XYZ file of C-alpha atoms in Angstrom:
599
model
C -35.213 -32.386 -19.226
C -31.604 -31.407 -19.871
C -32.614 -27.735 -20.083
C -34.475 -28.046 -16.764
C -31.407 -29.487 -15.023
C -29.210 -26.706 -16.412
C -31.788 -24.131 -15.271
C -31.889 -25.557 -11.734
C -28.104 -25.644 -11.482
C -28.034 -22.014 -12.594
C -30.519 -21.085 -9.882
C -28.418 -22.769 -7.203
C -25.290 -20.992 -8.387
C -27.076 -17.638 -8.544
C -28.220 -18.050 -4.986
C -24.764 -19.104 -3.846
C -26.166 -22.299 -2.378
C -24.503 -25.671 -1.989
C -25.770 -29.071 -3.039
C -24.347 -30.548 0.175
C -26.696 -32.739 2.189
C -27.703 -31.783 5.696
C -26.767 -34.469 8.258
C -29.847 -36.304 9.528
C -28.720 -36.953 13.105
C -28.256 -33.353 14.255
C -29.399 -32.464 17.769
C -31.170 -29.179 17.124
C -31.230 -26.845 20.118
C -32.983 -23.610 20.952
C -33.590 -21.586 24.103
C -36.758 -19.722 25.003
C -36.776 -20.823 28.651
C -34.241 -18.488 30.277
C -35.523 -15.558 32.387
C -36.901 -12.546 30.540
C -34.838 -9.454 31.377
C -36.903 -6.733 29.663
C -39.840 -5.108 31.431
C -43.427 -5.672 30.249
C -44.127 -2.192 31.658
C -41.927 -0.581 29.013
C -43.641 1.973 26.772
C -42.822 2.696 23.160
C -42.195 6.226 21.965
C -40.200 9.358 22.534
C -36.823 10.725 21.523
C -33.621 9.701 23.284
C -30.939 12.391 23.166
C -27.265 11.455 23.401
C -23.955 13.085 22.472
C -20.816 12.149 20.548
C -17.425 13.719 21.210
C -16.640 13.762 17.496
C -18.291 13.035 14.190
C -17.245 9.691 12.685
C -14.942 9.569 9.675
C -17.076 6.864 8.065
C -20.271 4.832 8.445
C -18.400 1.684 7.426
C -17.717 -0.868 10.177
C -14.619 -2.281 8.472
C -11.716 -0.715 6.654
C -9.779 2.517 7.226
C -10.978 4.873 9.992
C -13.904 2.610 10.927
C -12.770 1.707 14.457
C -14.476 4.571 16.302
C -17.007 4.958 19.097
C -19.840 5.481 16.623
C -19.129 2.082 15.054
C -20.960 0.357 17.927
C -24.209 2.066 16.927
C -23.995 0.189 13.626
C -22.396 -3.094 14.686
C -24.688 -3.606 17.667
C -27.703 -2.883 15.496
C -26.816 -5.891 13.324
C -28.079 -9.159 14.752
C -26.032 -12.326 14.653
C -27.161 -15.912 14.308
C -27.602 -16.000 18.085
C -26.884 -13.787 21.057
C -25.871 -14.595 24.620
C -28.329 -14.157 27.476
C -26.932 -11.321 29.629
C -27.600 -13.124 32.927
C -27.313 -16.861 32.233
C -24.664 -16.488 29.476
C -26.439 -19.177 27.415
C -27.157 -18.756 23.683
C -30.562 -17.361 22.731
C -32.238 -17.169 19.300
C -31.575 -14.131 17.124
C -31.452 -14.479 13.321
C -31.410 -18.243 13.847
C -34.160 -20.096 15.682
C -32.151 -23.310 16.198
C -28.532 -24.455 16.187
C -26.674 -27.762 16.341
C -23.092 -28.893 16.869
C -21.379 -31.283 14.460
C -19.273 -34.214 15.637
C -16.129 -32.707 14.094
C -15.892 -30.083 16.897
C -15.510 -27.433 14.200
C -18.927 -26.911 12.676
C -22.250 -25.463 13.799
C -25.514 -25.706 11.882
C -28.232 -23.047 11.945
C -31.872 -22.681 10.952
C -32.648 -19.074 10.052
C -35.888 -17.470 11.145
C -37.876 -17.238 7.886
C -39.326 -13.923 9.123
C -35.895 -12.281 9.382
C -35.706 -9.149 7.241
C -33.243 -6.442 6.367
C -34.388 -2.918 7.150
C -35.163 -2.368 3.450
C -37.631 -5.259 3.569
C -35.484 -7.841 1.779
C -35.419 -11.305 3.404
C -32.287 -12.470 5.225
C -31.127 -15.685 3.562
C -28.129 -17.965 3.633
C -26.816 -16.094 0.577
C -26.114 -13.135 2.879
C -23.918 -15.323 5.071
C -22.037 -16.707 2.086
C -21.498 -13.142 0.932
C -20.328 -12.099 4.417
C -17.501 -14.615 4.167
C -16.594 -13.416 0.673
C -16.687 -9.770 1.713
C -14.628 -10.187 4.874
C -11.950 -12.055 2.929
C -11.831 -9.478 0.154
C -8.826 -7.166 -0.126
C -11.036 -4.328 -1.358
C -12.373 -3.692 2.159
C -8.788 -2.961 3.317
C -9.250 -4.674 6.677
C -6.347 -7.071 7.412
C -7.749 -8.280 10.726
C -11.031 -9.334 9.124
C -9.221 -10.849 6.139
C -7.247 -13.032 8.537
C -10.081 -13.932 10.907
C -12.446 -14.997 8.124
C -9.720 -17.075 6.503
C -8.168 -18.783 9.526
C -10.822 -18.713 12.266
C -13.920 -19.096 10.065
C -12.918 -21.251 7.117
C -16.217 -22.206 5.511
C -19.896 -21.355 5.227
C -22.209 -23.875 3.567
C -25.798 -23.148 2.543
C -28.182 -26.122 2.346
C -31.188 -24.040 1.359
C -32.317 -20.447 1.832
C -32.730 -20.871 5.596
C -30.262 -23.579 6.644
C -26.500 -23.174 6.810
C -23.373 -24.304 8.573
C -20.321 -22.335 9.684
C -16.977 -24.077 10.185
C -14.032 -23.032 12.345
C -10.411 -23.480 11.335
C -9.617 -25.789 14.245
C -11.369 -28.032 16.749
C -12.979 -26.165 19.615
C -15.215 -26.831 22.599
C -18.924 -25.992 22.171
C -18.455 -22.893 24.316
C -15.612 -21.680 22.161
C -17.465 -22.429 18.950
C -20.157 -20.083 20.228
C -17.431 -17.489 20.749
C -16.079 -17.964 17.222
C -18.917 -18.752 14.835
C -21.499 -16.061 15.578
C -21.368 -14.864 11.985
C -23.144 -11.619 11.110
C -24.624 -11.496 7.593
C -23.902 -8.783 5.049
C -26.602 -7.617 2.606
C -25.591 -9.256 -0.662
C -28.137 -7.190 -2.567
C -26.568 -3.937 -1.352
C -22.793 -4.267 -1.656
C -20.577 -4.718 -4.694
C -16.967 -5.681 -4.018
C -15.343 -3.179 -6.358
C -11.863 -1.686 -6.076
C -13.352 1.606 -4.867
C -15.328 -0.133 -2.084
C -13.841 1.933 0.762
C -14.629 5.263 -0.892
C -17.903 4.142 -2.461
C -19.446 2.974 0.818
C -17.778 5.468 3.158
C -21.077 7.197 3.986
C -23.433 4.482 2.784
C -26.379 3.643 5.032
C -26.358 -0.107 4.609
C -29.445 -2.185 5.461
C -29.456 -3.639 8.978
C -31.272 -6.425 10.803
C -31.712 -4.493 14.062
C -34.484 -2.201 15.237
C -33.084 1.167 14.083
C -32.053 2.818 10.828
C -30.200 6.066 10.244
C -32.832 8.707 9.625
C -31.062 12.049 9.307
C -27.424 13.110 9.055
C -26.111 16.636 9.503
C -22.465 16.222 8.599
C -20.222 17.224 11.490
C -23.211 18.034 13.746
C -25.610 15.163 14.373
C -26.828 11.703 13.412
C -30.372 10.495 14.069
C -31.868 7.003 14.076
C -35.529 6.023 13.852
C -37.246 2.880 15.110
C -38.732 0.469 12.594
C -42.400 0.065 13.548
C -42.659 -3.230 11.695
C -39.309 -4.589 12.853
C -39.360 -8.301 12.147
C -38.095 -9.279 15.652
C -40.631 -7.263 17.671
C -42.273 -10.368 19.134
C -39.283 -12.651 19.635
C -39.018 -13.972 23.195
C -35.941 -11.993 24.231
C -36.611 -8.917 22.080
C -40.091 -7.971 23.316
C -40.345 -4.712 25.271
C -36.912 -3.583 24.095
C -35.563 -0.802 21.878
C -38.469 1.296 23.045
C -37.614 4.839 21.941
C -38.840 5.914 18.521
C -35.854 8.138 17.785
C -32.219 8.316 18.891
C -30.519 11.660 18.340
C -26.726 11.882 18.567
C -25.443 15.446 18.765
C -21.737 16.159 18.373
C -20.472 17.987 21.460
C -16.690 18.055 21.484
C -16.279 18.921 25.150
C -17.693 16.815 28.003
C -18.202 19.886 30.197
C -20.392 21.444 27.534
C -22.189 18.118 27.069
C -22.900 18.042 30.803
C -24.391 21.533 30.653
C -26.625 20.311 27.831
C -27.657 17.423 30.086
C -28.532 19.714 33.009
C -30.653 21.819 30.646
C -32.551 18.720 29.540
C -31.081 18.617 26.038
C -29.542 15.236 26.793
C -31.429 12.526 28.677
C -28.667 10.592 30.460
C -25.029 11.170 31.340
C -22.278 8.756 32.324
C -20.678 9.575 35.682
C -17.820 7.078 35.807
C -15.356 9.932 36.287
C -14.965 10.441 40.056
C -14.875 14.228 39.805
C -18.216 14.176 38.022
C -19.846 11.728 40.440
C -18.591 13.427 43.607
C -18.401 17.112 42.662
C -21.027 17.836 40.024
C -24.174 16.205 41.356
C -25.272 18.699 44.010
C -27.233 21.015 41.746
C -30.986 21.751 42.129
C -31.808 19.181 39.449
C -30.442 16.443 41.730
C -31.645 17.893 45.029
C -35.187 18.199 43.673
C -35.243 14.649 42.344
C -35.524 15.682 38.705
C -32.295 13.879 37.897
C -31.607 10.509 39.511
C -28.302 8.679 39.989
C -27.416 4.999 39.910
C -24.229 3.075 40.785
C -24.711 -0.351 39.216
C -22.171 -3.150 39.650
C -21.784 -5.604 36.782
C -19.628 -8.592 35.926
C -18.302 -7.365 32.604
C -14.818 -8.552 31.690
C -12.603 -5.487 31.600
C -10.730 -4.481 28.488
C -7.114 -3.433 28.923
C -6.609 0.178 30.018
C -3.264 1.845 30.410
C -0.135 3.012 28.636
C 0.829 1.243 25.392
C 4.527 1.657 24.488
C 5.440 1.741 20.796
C 8.558 -0.416 20.472
C 9.215 0.946 16.973
C 10.424 4.166 18.600
C 14.234 3.999 18.950
C 14.258 4.832 22.656
C 11.545 2.286 23.432
C 13.319 -0.556 21.668
C 15.418 -0.921 24.831
C 13.562 -3.096 27.351
C 15.469 -1.425 30.191
C 13.940 1.904 29.203
C 10.469 0.334 29.033
C 10.849 -1.267 32.465
C 12.221 1.980 33.854
C 9.209 3.876 32.535
C 6.893 1.355 34.209
C 8.612 1.997 37.561
C 8.446 5.769 36.949
C 4.647 5.764 36.556
C 2.949 6.372 39.903
C -0.431 4.886 39.048
C -1.330 4.426 42.719
C -1.061 8.142 43.461
C -3.330 8.896 40.526
C -5.862 6.332 41.801
C -5.831 7.690 45.345
C -5.984 11.391 44.473
C -7.568 12.309 41.156
C -9.678 9.128 41.031
C -10.729 9.307 44.724
C -10.040 5.605 45.293
C -13.089 4.722 43.161
C -11.124 2.702 40.602
C -8.953 -0.389 41.092
C -5.445 -0.984 39.732
C -5.280 -3.343 36.787
C -2.373 -5.795 36.812
C -2.642 -7.516 33.445
C -3.784 -6.853 29.884
C -7.490 -7.038 30.720
C -9.229 -8.690 33.670
C -12.356 -10.566 34.693
C -11.851 -13.667 32.548
C -11.408 -16.159 35.390
C -8.757 -18.821 34.787
C -7.597 -17.018 31.657
C -6.001 -14.290 33.794
C -2.526 -14.747 35.307
C -3.271 -13.594 38.848
C 0.365 -13.925 39.921
C 1.291 -10.900 37.816
C 1.426 -7.630 39.716
C 1.894 -4.396 37.832
C 5.329 -2.827 38.368
C 5.108 -0.410 41.270
C 6.343 3.155 41.354
C 9.962 2.927 42.498
C 12.318 5.827 41.799
C 15.479 3.882 42.619
C 14.584 0.950 40.359
C 13.581 3.315 37.564
C 16.823 5.316 37.748
C 18.931 2.143 37.913
C 17.276 0.774 34.772
C 17.629 4.099 32.977
C 21.325 4.209 33.920
C 21.837 0.701 32.522
C 20.347 1.972 29.260
C 22.811 4.874 29.234
C 20.600 7.601 30.698
C 22.860 8.440 33.621
C 23.428 12.180 33.259
C 21.321 14.837 34.972
C 19.922 17.415 32.573
C 17.866 20.601 33.011
C 14.914 20.210 35.370
C 16.223 16.898 36.678
C 15.483 15.055 33.425
C 17.995 12.330 32.604
C 19.925 12.196 29.347
C 22.514 9.940 27.765
C 26.008 10.613 26.467
C 24.640 11.580 23.059
C 22.549 14.333 24.654
C 19.217 12.539 24.169
C 16.793 13.590 26.898
C 14.753 10.811 28.499
C 11.206 11.637 27.459
C 7.977 9.909 26.482
C 5.252 11.605 24.473
C 1.874 10.278 25.646
C -0.958 10.559 23.116
C -4.497 10.561 24.548
C -7.948 11.574 23.319
C -9.959 12.879 26.291
C -9.441 16.299 27.875
C -10.865 14.872 31.107
C -7.815 12.621 31.415
C -5.394 15.558 31.501
C -5.415 15.856 35.332
C -4.700 12.123 35.636
C -1.751 12.294 33.283
C -0.532 15.522 34.869
C -0.134 13.630 38.152
C 1.828 10.914 36.359
C 4.000 13.568 34.690
C 4.748 15.239 38.020
C 5.737 11.936 39.639
C 7.752 10.722 36.630
C 10.045 13.748 36.875
C 11.216 12.429 40.239
C 12.648 9.448 38.367
C 14.198 11.666 35.685
C 11.540 10.964 33.031
C 9.874 13.763 31.083
C 6.297 12.819 30.147
C 5.056 15.047 27.328
C 1.261 15.114 27.181
C -0.162 15.074 23.661
C -3.945 15.542 23.590
C -5.444 14.784 20.170
C -9.229 14.823 20.339
C -11.533 11.936 19.491
C -11.302 9.887 16.336
C -8.309 11.883 15.102
C -6.306 10.836 18.151
C -7.247 7.205 17.742
C -6.269 7.398 14.088
C -2.818 8.664 15.150
C -2.502 5.554 17.319
C -3.693 3.164 14.607
C -1.213 4.729 12.200
C 1.491 3.984 14.828
C 2.558 7.634 15.042
C 2.611 7.643 18.849
C 5.344 6.914 21.389
C 3.027 6.053 24.253
C -0.744 5.656 23.810
C -3.020 6.149 26.817
C -6.349 4.455 26.198
C -8.702 1.672 27.222
C -10.188 -1.067 25.071
C -13.727 -2.381 25.321
C -14.137 -5.566 27.332
C -16.675 -8.338 26.978
C -16.477 -11.588 25.067
C -16.013 -15.043 26.501
C -12.218 -15.078 26.369
C -9.405 -12.542 26.052
C -8.313 -11.675 22.521
C -4.600 -11.455 21.728
C -3.935 -11.863 18.009
C -4.894 -8.322 16.995
C -2.927 -6.745 19.841
C 0.307 -8.740 19.913
C 0.873 -10.914 16.837
C 3.742 -9.809 14.606
C 1.522 -9.888 11.510
C -0.129 -6.747 12.908
C 3.136 -5.001 13.827
C 4.360 -2.022 11.801
C 1.094 -2.053 9.881
C -1.364 0.865 9.827
C -4.963 0.360 10.903
C -4.236 -2.559 13.242
C -4.564 -2.763 17.017
C -0.946 -3.779 17.656
C -0.166 -0.343 19.080
C 2.994 -1.795 20.624
C 4.443 -2.687 17.209
C 5.657 -5.782 19.021
C 7.115 -8.651 17.007
C 8.119 -11.498 19.305
C 8.521 -15.124 18.225
C 7.537 -16.497 21.625
C 4.359 -14.414 21.680
C 3.520 -15.411 18.105
C 3.880 -19.097 18.945
C 1.693 -18.807 22.044
C -0.979 -16.816 20.219
C -1.089 -19.309 17.363
C -1.502 -22.168 19.861
C -4.191 -20.183 21.678
C -6.220 -19.786 18.497
C -6.330 -23.509 17.688
C -6.437 -25.172 21.116
C -9.730 -26.924 21.819
C -9.264 -27.890 25.464
C -10.453 -24.987 27.639
C -8.093 -25.651 30.536
C -5.164 -25.775 28.115
C -6.394 -22.622 26.405
C -6.590 -20.856 29.771
C -3.032 -21.957 30.573
C -1.797 -20.563 27.255
C -3.641 -17.319 27.989
C -1.810 -17.019 31.288
C 1.496 -17.637 29.505
C 0.683 -14.928 26.962
C -0.004 -12.488 29.768
C 3.234 -13.512 31.457
C 5.177 -12.849 28.254
C 3.505 -9.461 27.746
C 4.528 -8.558 31.290
C 8.113 -9.718 30.665
C 8.350 -7.570 27.531
C 7.224 -4.494 29.516
C 5.266 -3.075 26.586
C 2.057 -2.347 28.505
C 1.730 -0.415 31.757
C -1.634 -1.401 33.296
C -3.882 1.407 34.440
C -7.173 0.738 36.201
C -10.400 -1.230 36.057
C -13.958 -0.196 36.869
C -16.355 -3.070 37.753
C -19.507 -0.962 37.528
C -21.340 1.720 35.619
C -22.422 5.036 37.177
C -24.998 7.141 35.421
C -27.338 10.081 35.862
C -30.686 10.273 34.114
C -33.725 12.492 34.037
C -36.581 11.063 36.049
C -38.716 10.415 32.964
C -36.194 7.850 31.703
C -37.316 4.530 33.162
C -35.503 1.266 33.851
C -36.760 -2.288 34.509
C -37.184 -3.344 38.124
C -33.846 -5.171 37.916
C -32.235 -1.935 36.589
C -29.832 -3.924 34.427
C -28.236 -7.288 33.823
C -25.121 -9.132 34.864
C -23.466 -7.988 31.644
C -24.782 -4.419 31.299
C -21.811 -2.144 30.551
C -24.306 0.734 30.448
C -27.930 0.914 31.530
C -28.849 3.330 28.753
C -27.279 1.766 25.680
C -30.005 1.907 23.001
C -28.673 -0.860 20.726
C -28.487 -4.594 21.422
C -24.995 -5.083 22.859
C -22.499 -7.808 21.995
C -21.914 -10.616 22.653
C -24.404 -10.280 25.507
C -27.805 -8.961 24.458
C -28.163 -6.421 27.274
C -29.115 -3.131 25.610
C -32.337 -1.311 24.822
C -34.082 -1.986 28.150
C -35.009 1.594 29.142
C -37.926 3.712 27.955
C -39.252 7.280 28.037
C -42.228 8.025 30.294
C -43.864 10.794 28.269
C -46.477 11.572 30.944
C -43.747 12.084 33.535
C -41.824 14.239 31.088
C -44.824 16.524 30.566
C -45.243 16.927 34.351
C -41.598 17.844 34.758
C -41.706 20.379 31.935
C -44.282 22.369 33.886
C -41.402 23.503 36.090
C -43.309 22.814 39.314
C -42.455 19.163 39.889
C -40.373 18.359 42.981
C -39.377 14.941 44.313
C -37.101 13.348 46.853
C -33.532 12.954 45.580
C -32.740 9.452 44.324
C -29.430 7.604 44.590
C -29.508 3.885 43.775
C -26.577 1.600 44.591
C -27.268 -1.829 43.119
C -24.836 -4.566 44.171
C -26.815 -7.525 42.807
C -23.949 -8.559 40.548
C -21.061 -7.260 42.641
C -18.225 -9.777 42.872
C -16.322 -10.454 46.077
C -12.921 -8.778 46.227
């Protein structure tokens, strides 16, 4: 008997399971009643061709050099415990079939779907969630943000058996915020070993996933291909039927968008994003459009907007002076850029992100272009002498300049307008184009003066810790591109992370935005409350075209936190007709304002 007990204890420890008892009075919830947003007319099959501006530096999703555009193809192909319905915003089953909230306002309980499988066929169990917590806390992954989040925001994972677990937050939260915090993604315990060489060892590893696609073929520096799992475990789940329809996704590296567009017009790429006004207005009058072979859609959504604009690095000696930072803000003529280069299609952003309702401080207005105010502020900072070309300088002979690092050639005309206007205020903007992932790495390493970029939006609430907390300042591979270290901001952010009351949390959010504005470290750019895309006629969409939270209509993976991707399909019969070269149709332009918000 004693040997049996020892054996059983050993089994529990090997599985990483807890002997804790599951509460008996839990109110288990699920949701299979919300509207279906995929089309039953969708057809499986075909190859979907896309392009990447640069080849990723790693296949890892955490650690050095992992924060790239390609990362989303991996992250959004890993299912969480639940997802959010892209129209109703309510939780829907994913890896878990049911969930329940504990009375402590910190803990959620989950029942895993026993059919859930990794792409290598291994079952998904609670051990993978226990390992996820261990991995994200480990120093070997060299990911400070994850180390912090999985120590302070998610403080515990408890396994009751192979398919039942709980996840606990570090502070009391409302049910809505618990959903925003505790959507833990598992990590394959059977695949990873947390060794000191983890970053190098798994740099190009193709880790098992829980989503519909796996990496199929890699041509280093040239292309990455995915293939659909025919026996994907979630094929018949309520909200996953008729989705992820293409059999193969091929990502070709094309380092110039103009060349990528030519590939698209030749049929080597199936869709193309037309958010850029010059593309939408000037490059869609070719025979392919006039003959209805390529269709266009302007689809309004209600996606919260990530911050876009100019990030000032306060570690640079010149930018340590708030008068210089405020002067630069008044020397940036964003409105002229919007009205000319951007054709009035985009809207000015006023705060660090937008679209989060009460969490946004609507009283803040971005500093307007004002030459007199800019010059007065520069003079206060000592830049009161006129140098060559009208550029101001101080008594030490230091010219007033700002090097702006950016990653997209297509943004050069926008920044050229800003440079031209800034000279009127005595500021020399030096444009520093560093392509793709290399440019973003320069920013993460804090080697920039000003960084021109936009962050992804989404989520239920704005995020601030990674961007503004001092623990991320003067540290490589963090998102605090401002290198800001401010006690008032730190205090507000720490309150924001632990506050349970939503109205109080929203008030703190507004105060954070107010403080960011006061510090003049971010110059807001623009926001775009829609997606615009072109697609060959054989690429089909559901009748609804998209969802309330569709950032793109042709994203092949799931999307996060809203499960909005993988709704399109390839009509192979239509494709064959079009390849004959004789097909002609009426031109198609769709403007869908179903989800357009009142201005």
